[in-house]
mmCIF file of C-alpha atoms in Angstrom:
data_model
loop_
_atom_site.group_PDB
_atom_site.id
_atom_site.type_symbol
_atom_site.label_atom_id
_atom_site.label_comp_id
_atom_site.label_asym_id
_atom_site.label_seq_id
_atom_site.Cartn_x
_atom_site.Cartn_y
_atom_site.Cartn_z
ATOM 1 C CA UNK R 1 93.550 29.039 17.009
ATOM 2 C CA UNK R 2 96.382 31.413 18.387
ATOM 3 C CA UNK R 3 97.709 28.063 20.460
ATOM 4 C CA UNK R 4 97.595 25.885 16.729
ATOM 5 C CA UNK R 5 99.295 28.630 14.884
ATOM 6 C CA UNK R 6 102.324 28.932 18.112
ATOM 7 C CA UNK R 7 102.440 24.940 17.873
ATOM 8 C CA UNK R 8 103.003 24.765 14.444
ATOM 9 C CA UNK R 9 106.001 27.411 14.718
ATOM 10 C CA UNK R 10 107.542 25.732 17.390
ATOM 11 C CA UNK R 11 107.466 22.852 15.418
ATOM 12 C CA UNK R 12 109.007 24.228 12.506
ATOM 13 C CA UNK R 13 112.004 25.732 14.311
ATOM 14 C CA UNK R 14 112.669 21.686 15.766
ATOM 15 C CA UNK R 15 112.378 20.398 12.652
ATOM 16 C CA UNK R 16 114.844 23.043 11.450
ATOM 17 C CA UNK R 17 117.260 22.879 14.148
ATOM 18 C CA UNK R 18 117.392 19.140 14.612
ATOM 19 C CA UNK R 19 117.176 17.575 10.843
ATOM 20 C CA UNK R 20 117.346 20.848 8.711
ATOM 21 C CA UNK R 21 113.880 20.210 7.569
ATOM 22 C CA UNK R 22 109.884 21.750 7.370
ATOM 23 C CA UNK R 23 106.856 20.835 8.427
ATOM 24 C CA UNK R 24 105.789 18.648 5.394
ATOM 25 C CA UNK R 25 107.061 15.934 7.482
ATOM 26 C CA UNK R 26 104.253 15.479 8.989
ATOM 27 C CA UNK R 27 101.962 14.929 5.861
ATOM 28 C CA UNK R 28 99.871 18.193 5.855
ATOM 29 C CA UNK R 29 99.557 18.272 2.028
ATOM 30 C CA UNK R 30 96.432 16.816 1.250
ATOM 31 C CA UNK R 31 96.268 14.139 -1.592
ATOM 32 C CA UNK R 32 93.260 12.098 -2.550
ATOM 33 C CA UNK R 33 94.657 8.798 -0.932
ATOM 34 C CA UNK R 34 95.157 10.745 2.752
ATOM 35 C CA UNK R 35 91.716 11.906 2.304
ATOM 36 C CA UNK R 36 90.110 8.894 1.336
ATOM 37 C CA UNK R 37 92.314 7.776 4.533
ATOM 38 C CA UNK R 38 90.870 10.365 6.580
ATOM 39 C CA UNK R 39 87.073 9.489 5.575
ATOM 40 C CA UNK R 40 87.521 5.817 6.352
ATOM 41 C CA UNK R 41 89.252 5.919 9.911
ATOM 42 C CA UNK R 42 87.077 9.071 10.671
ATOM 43 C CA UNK R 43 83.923 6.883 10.080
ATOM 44 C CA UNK R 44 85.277 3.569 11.228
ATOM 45 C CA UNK R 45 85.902 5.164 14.907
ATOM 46 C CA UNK R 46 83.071 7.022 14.714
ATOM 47 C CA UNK R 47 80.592 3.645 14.378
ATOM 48 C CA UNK R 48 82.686 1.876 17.001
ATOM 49 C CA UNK R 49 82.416 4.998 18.901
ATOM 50 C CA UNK R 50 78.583 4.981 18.957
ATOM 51 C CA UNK R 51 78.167 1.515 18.926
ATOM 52 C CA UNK R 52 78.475 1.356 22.937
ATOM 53 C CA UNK R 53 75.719 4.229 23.135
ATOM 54 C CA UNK R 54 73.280 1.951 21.172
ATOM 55 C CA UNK R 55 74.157 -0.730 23.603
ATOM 56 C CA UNK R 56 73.255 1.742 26.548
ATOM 57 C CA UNK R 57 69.601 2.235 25.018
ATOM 58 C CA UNK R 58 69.699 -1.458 24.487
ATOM 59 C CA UNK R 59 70.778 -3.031 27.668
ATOM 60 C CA UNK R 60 70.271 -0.170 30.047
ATOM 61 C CA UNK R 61 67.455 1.460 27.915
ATOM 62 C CA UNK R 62 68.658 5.172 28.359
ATOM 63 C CA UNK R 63 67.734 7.575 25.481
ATOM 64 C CA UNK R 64 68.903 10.365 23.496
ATOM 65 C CA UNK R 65 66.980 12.642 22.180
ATOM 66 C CA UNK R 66 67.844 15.572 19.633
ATOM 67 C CA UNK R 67 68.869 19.072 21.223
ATOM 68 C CA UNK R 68 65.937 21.526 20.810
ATOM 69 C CA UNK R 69 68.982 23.861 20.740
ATOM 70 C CA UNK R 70 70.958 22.423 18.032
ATOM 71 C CA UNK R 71 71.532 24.769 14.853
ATOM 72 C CA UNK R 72 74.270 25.185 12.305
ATOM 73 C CA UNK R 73 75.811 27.398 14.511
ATOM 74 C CA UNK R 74 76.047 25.012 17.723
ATOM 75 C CA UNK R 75 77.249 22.275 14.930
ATOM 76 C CA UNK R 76 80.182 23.800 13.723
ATOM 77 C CA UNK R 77 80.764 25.415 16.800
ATOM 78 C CA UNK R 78 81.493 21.809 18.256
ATOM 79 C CA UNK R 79 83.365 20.473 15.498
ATOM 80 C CA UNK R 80 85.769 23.079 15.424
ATOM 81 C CA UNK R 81 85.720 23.071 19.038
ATOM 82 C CA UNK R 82 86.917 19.403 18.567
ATOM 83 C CA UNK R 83 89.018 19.597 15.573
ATOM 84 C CA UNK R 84 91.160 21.831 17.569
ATOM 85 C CA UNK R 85 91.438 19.916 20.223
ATOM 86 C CA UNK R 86 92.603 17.181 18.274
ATOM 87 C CA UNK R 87 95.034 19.040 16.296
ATOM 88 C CA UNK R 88 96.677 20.407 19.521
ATOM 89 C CA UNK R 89 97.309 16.924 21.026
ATOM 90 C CA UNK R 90 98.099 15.525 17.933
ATOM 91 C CA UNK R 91 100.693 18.173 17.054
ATOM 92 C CA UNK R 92 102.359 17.574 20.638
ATOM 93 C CA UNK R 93 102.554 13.629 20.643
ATOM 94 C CA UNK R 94 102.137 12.991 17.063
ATOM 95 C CA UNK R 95 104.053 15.731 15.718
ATOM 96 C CA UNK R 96 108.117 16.642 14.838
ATOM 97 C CA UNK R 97 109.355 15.322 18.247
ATOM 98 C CA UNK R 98 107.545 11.861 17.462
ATOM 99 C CA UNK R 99 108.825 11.807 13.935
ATOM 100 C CA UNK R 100 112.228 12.877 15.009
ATOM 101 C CA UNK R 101 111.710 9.632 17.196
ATOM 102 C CA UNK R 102 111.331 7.451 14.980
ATOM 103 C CA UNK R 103 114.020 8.610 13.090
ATOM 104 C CA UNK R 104 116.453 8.242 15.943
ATOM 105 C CA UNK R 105 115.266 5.187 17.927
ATOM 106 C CA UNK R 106 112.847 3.684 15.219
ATOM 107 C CA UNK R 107 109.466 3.000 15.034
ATOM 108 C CA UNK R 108 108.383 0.115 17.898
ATOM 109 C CA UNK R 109 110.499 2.469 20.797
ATOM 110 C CA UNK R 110 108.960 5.674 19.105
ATOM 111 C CA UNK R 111 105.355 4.600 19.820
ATOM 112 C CA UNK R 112 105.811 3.221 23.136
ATOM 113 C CA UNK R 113 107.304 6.799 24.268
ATOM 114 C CA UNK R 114 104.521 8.223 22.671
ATOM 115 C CA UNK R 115 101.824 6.381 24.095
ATOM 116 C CA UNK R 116 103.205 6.490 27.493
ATOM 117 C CA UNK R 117 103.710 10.428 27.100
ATOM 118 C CA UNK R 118 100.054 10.754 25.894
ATOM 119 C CA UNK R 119 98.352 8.716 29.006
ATOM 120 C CA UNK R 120 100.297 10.399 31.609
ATOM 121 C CA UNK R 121 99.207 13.884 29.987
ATOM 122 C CA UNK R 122 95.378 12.893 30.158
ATOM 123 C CA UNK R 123 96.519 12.651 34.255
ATOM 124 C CA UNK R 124 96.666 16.823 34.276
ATOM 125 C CA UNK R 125 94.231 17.387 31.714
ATOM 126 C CA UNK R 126 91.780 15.087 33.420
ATOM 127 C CA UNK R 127 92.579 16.606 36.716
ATOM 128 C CA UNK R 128 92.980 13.096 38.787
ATOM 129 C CA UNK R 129 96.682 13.194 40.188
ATOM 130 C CA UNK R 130 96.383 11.433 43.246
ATOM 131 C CA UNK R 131 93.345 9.320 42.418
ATOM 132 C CA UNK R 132 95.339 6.259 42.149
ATOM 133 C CA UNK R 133 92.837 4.320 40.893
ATOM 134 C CA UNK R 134 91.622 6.996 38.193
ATOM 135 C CA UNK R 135 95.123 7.604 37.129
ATOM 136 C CA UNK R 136 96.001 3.517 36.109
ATOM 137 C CA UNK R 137 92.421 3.093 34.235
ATOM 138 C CA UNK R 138 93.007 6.340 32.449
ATOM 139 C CA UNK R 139 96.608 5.645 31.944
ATOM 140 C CA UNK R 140 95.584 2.221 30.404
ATOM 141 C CA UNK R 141 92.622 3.642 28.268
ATOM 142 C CA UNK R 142 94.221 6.637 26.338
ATOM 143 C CA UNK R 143 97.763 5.008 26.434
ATOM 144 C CA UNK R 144 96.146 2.385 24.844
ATOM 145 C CA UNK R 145 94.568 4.675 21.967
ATOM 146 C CA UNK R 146 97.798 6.571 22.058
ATOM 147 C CA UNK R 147 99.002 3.276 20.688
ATOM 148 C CA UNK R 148 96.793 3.600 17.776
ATOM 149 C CA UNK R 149 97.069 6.953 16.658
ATOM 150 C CA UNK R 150 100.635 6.745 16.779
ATOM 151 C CA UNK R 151 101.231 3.494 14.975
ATOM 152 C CA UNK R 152 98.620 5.317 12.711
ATOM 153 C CA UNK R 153 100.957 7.917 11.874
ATOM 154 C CA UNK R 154 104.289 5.802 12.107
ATOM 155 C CA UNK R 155 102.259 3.399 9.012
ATOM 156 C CA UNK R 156 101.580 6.761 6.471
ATOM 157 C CA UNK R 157 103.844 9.703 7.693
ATOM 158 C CA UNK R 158 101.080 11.307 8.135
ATOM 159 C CA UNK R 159 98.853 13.303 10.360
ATOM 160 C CA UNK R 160 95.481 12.154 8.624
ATOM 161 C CA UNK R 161 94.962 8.817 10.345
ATOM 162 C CA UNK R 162 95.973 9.663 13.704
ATOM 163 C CA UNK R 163 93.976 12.803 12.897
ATOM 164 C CA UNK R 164 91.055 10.838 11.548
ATOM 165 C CA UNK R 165 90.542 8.089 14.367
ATOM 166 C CA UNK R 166 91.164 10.741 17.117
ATOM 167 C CA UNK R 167 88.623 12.987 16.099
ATOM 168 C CA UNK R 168 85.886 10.265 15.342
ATOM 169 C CA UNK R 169 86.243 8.726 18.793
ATOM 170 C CA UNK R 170 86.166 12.449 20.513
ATOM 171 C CA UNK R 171 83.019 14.264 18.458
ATOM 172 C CA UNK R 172 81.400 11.042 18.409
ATOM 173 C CA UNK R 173 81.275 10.797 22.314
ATOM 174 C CA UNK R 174 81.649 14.541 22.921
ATOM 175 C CA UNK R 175 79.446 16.153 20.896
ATOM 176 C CA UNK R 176 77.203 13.686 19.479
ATOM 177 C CA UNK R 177 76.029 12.437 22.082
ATOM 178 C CA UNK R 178 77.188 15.241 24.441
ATOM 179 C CA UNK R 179 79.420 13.069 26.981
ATOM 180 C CA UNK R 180 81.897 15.524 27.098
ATOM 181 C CA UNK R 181 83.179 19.181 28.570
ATOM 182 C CA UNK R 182 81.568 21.376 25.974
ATOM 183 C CA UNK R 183 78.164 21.005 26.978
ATOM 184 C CA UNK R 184 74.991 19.392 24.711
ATOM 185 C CA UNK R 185 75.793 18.671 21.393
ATOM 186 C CA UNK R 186 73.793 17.116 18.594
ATOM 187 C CA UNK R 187 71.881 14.349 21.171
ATOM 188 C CA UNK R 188 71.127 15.064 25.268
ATOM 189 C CA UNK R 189 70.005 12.272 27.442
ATOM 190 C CA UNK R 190 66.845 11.867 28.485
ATOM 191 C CA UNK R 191 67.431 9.759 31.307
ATOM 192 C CA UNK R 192 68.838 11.386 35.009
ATOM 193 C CA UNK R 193 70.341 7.869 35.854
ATOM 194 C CA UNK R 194 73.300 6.667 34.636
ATOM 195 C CA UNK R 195 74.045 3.046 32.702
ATOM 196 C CA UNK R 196 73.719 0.026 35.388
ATOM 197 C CA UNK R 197 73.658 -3.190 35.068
ATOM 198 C CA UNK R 198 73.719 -6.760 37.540
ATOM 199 C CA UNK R 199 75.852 -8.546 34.305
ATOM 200 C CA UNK R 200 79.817 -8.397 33.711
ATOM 201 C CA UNK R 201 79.058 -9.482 30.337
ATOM 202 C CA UNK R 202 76.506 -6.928 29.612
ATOM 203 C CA UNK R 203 78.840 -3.895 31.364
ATOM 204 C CA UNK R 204 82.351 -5.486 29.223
ATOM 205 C CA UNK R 205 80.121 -5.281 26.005
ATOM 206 C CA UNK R 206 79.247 -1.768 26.697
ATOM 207 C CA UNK R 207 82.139 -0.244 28.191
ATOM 208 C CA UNK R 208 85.184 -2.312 26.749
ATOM 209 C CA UNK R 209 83.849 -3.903 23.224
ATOM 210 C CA UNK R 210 83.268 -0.789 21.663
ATOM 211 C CA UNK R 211 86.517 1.015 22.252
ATOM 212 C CA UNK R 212 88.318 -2.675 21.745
ATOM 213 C CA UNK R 213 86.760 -2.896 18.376
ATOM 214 C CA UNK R 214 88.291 0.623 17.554
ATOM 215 C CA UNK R 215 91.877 -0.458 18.542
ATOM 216 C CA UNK R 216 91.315 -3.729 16.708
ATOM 217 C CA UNK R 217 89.778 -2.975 13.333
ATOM 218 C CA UNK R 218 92.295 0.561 12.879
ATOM 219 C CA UNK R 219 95.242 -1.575 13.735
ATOM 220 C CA UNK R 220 93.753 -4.504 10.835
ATOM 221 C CA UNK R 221 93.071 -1.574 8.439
ATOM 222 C CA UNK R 222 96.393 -0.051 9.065
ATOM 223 C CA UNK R 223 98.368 -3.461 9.059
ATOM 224 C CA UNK R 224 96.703 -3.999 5.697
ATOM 225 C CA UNK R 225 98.498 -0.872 4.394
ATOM 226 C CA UNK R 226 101.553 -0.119 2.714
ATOM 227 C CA UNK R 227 104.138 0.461 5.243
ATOM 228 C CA UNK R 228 106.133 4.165 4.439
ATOM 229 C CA UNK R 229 109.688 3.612 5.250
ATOM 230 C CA UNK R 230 110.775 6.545 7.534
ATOM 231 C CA UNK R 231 114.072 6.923 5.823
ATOM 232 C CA UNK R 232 112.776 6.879 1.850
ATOM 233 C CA UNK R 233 110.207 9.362 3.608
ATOM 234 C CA UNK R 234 112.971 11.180 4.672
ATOM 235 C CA UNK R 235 114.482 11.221 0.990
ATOM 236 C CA UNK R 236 111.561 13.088 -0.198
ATOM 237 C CA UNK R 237 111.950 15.710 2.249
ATOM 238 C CA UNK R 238 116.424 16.459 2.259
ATOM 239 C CA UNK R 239 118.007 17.815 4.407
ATOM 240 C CA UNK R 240 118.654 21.260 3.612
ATOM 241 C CA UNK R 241 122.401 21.310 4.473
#
């Protein structure tokens, strides 16, 4: 939490020193239409998310099974453990510098940046540099998703989509179904062997359709919406000069 609370004051002093302005630039203040937002991306992801684990039990017929362990404890333990997780990132590529980016180079060169930036981080935080290999499908996979959170946020001024779809993809496969770094979560696997399979179309349903129907159906829903010009965005929030 310590790291979330230093974050958000180094963003406020970039915001301040650069455009004279606060953090409500990045659409903290909750209103019923960001939460309603927040609700439907979180849940969208989320079923795109787990859709490729029902494959798995489908095609490759591995099983979850609940976690003897879980409580109320271990439940919110995870989500928090996730919402911060998702906050941090988000505040870093999705936060004042991004929206300062926009407002300088616009919004097509500002999520390109950001995308890029966010794929080359998941290098170090993956702990692959040199794995050339590991580094381009990486690159290409949260780069890619980088794409969506950030045209998420460039669409509303605000952190709830980005939030929203970030978070549903990460607990979903983290903690729900525990393929993650924090451990078991809600579901453990019952099977020792991994997903195989002898068919490309069988392995591009279960590894590339599910996370391709997340890119595709956030970018529809977000197309679909009202498009929040930076600058009248900008009017809202003066400069305090």
């Amino acid at each position: 939490m310590l790291g979330i609370v230093v974050q958000l004051t180094i963003s406020w002093i970039i915001i301040w020193v650069f455009e004279k302005n606060d953090l409500r630039v990045l659409g903290f203040k909750p209103t019923k239409k960001r939460l309603t937002d927040f609700l439907l991306f979180l849940t969208v992801t989320a079923i795109c998310c787990a859709s490729g684990f029902f494959l798995k039990m489908y095609f490759g017929g591995l099983r979850w099974e609940v976690n003897p362990a879980l409580n109320v404890s271990l439940f919110f333990e995870g989500l928090w453990w996730n919402i911060k997780s998702v906050l941090f990132e988000e505040l870093i590529f999705r936060g004042v510098l991004f929206y300062i980016l926009i407002r300088k180079l616009g919004i097509p060169k500002a999520i390109i940046i950001s995308s890029i930036a966010f794929g080359i981080y998941h290098w170090f935080s993956f702990g692959i540099i040199g794995n050339i290999g590991q580094m381009i499908f990486v690159f290409f996979i949260t780069g890619t998703m980088g794409l969506v959170y950030a045209y998420g946020y460039a669409r509303t001024m605000s952190l709830y989509v980005p939030c929203a779809i970030h978070l549903g993809w990460n607990f979903t496969q983290g903690f729900i179904f525990s393929e993650g770094s924090i451990g078991t979560g809600i579901f453990k696997r019952m099977n020792a062997e991994s997903f195989r399979t002898d068919s490309y179309i069988i392995a591009f349903a279960v590894f590339i359709v599910p996370m391709l129907s997340a890119i595709l159906i956030n970018f529809y829903l977000l197309k679909r919406k009202k498009q929040i010009s930076p600058l009248i965005y900008a009017k809202n929030y003066p400069h305090r000069e």
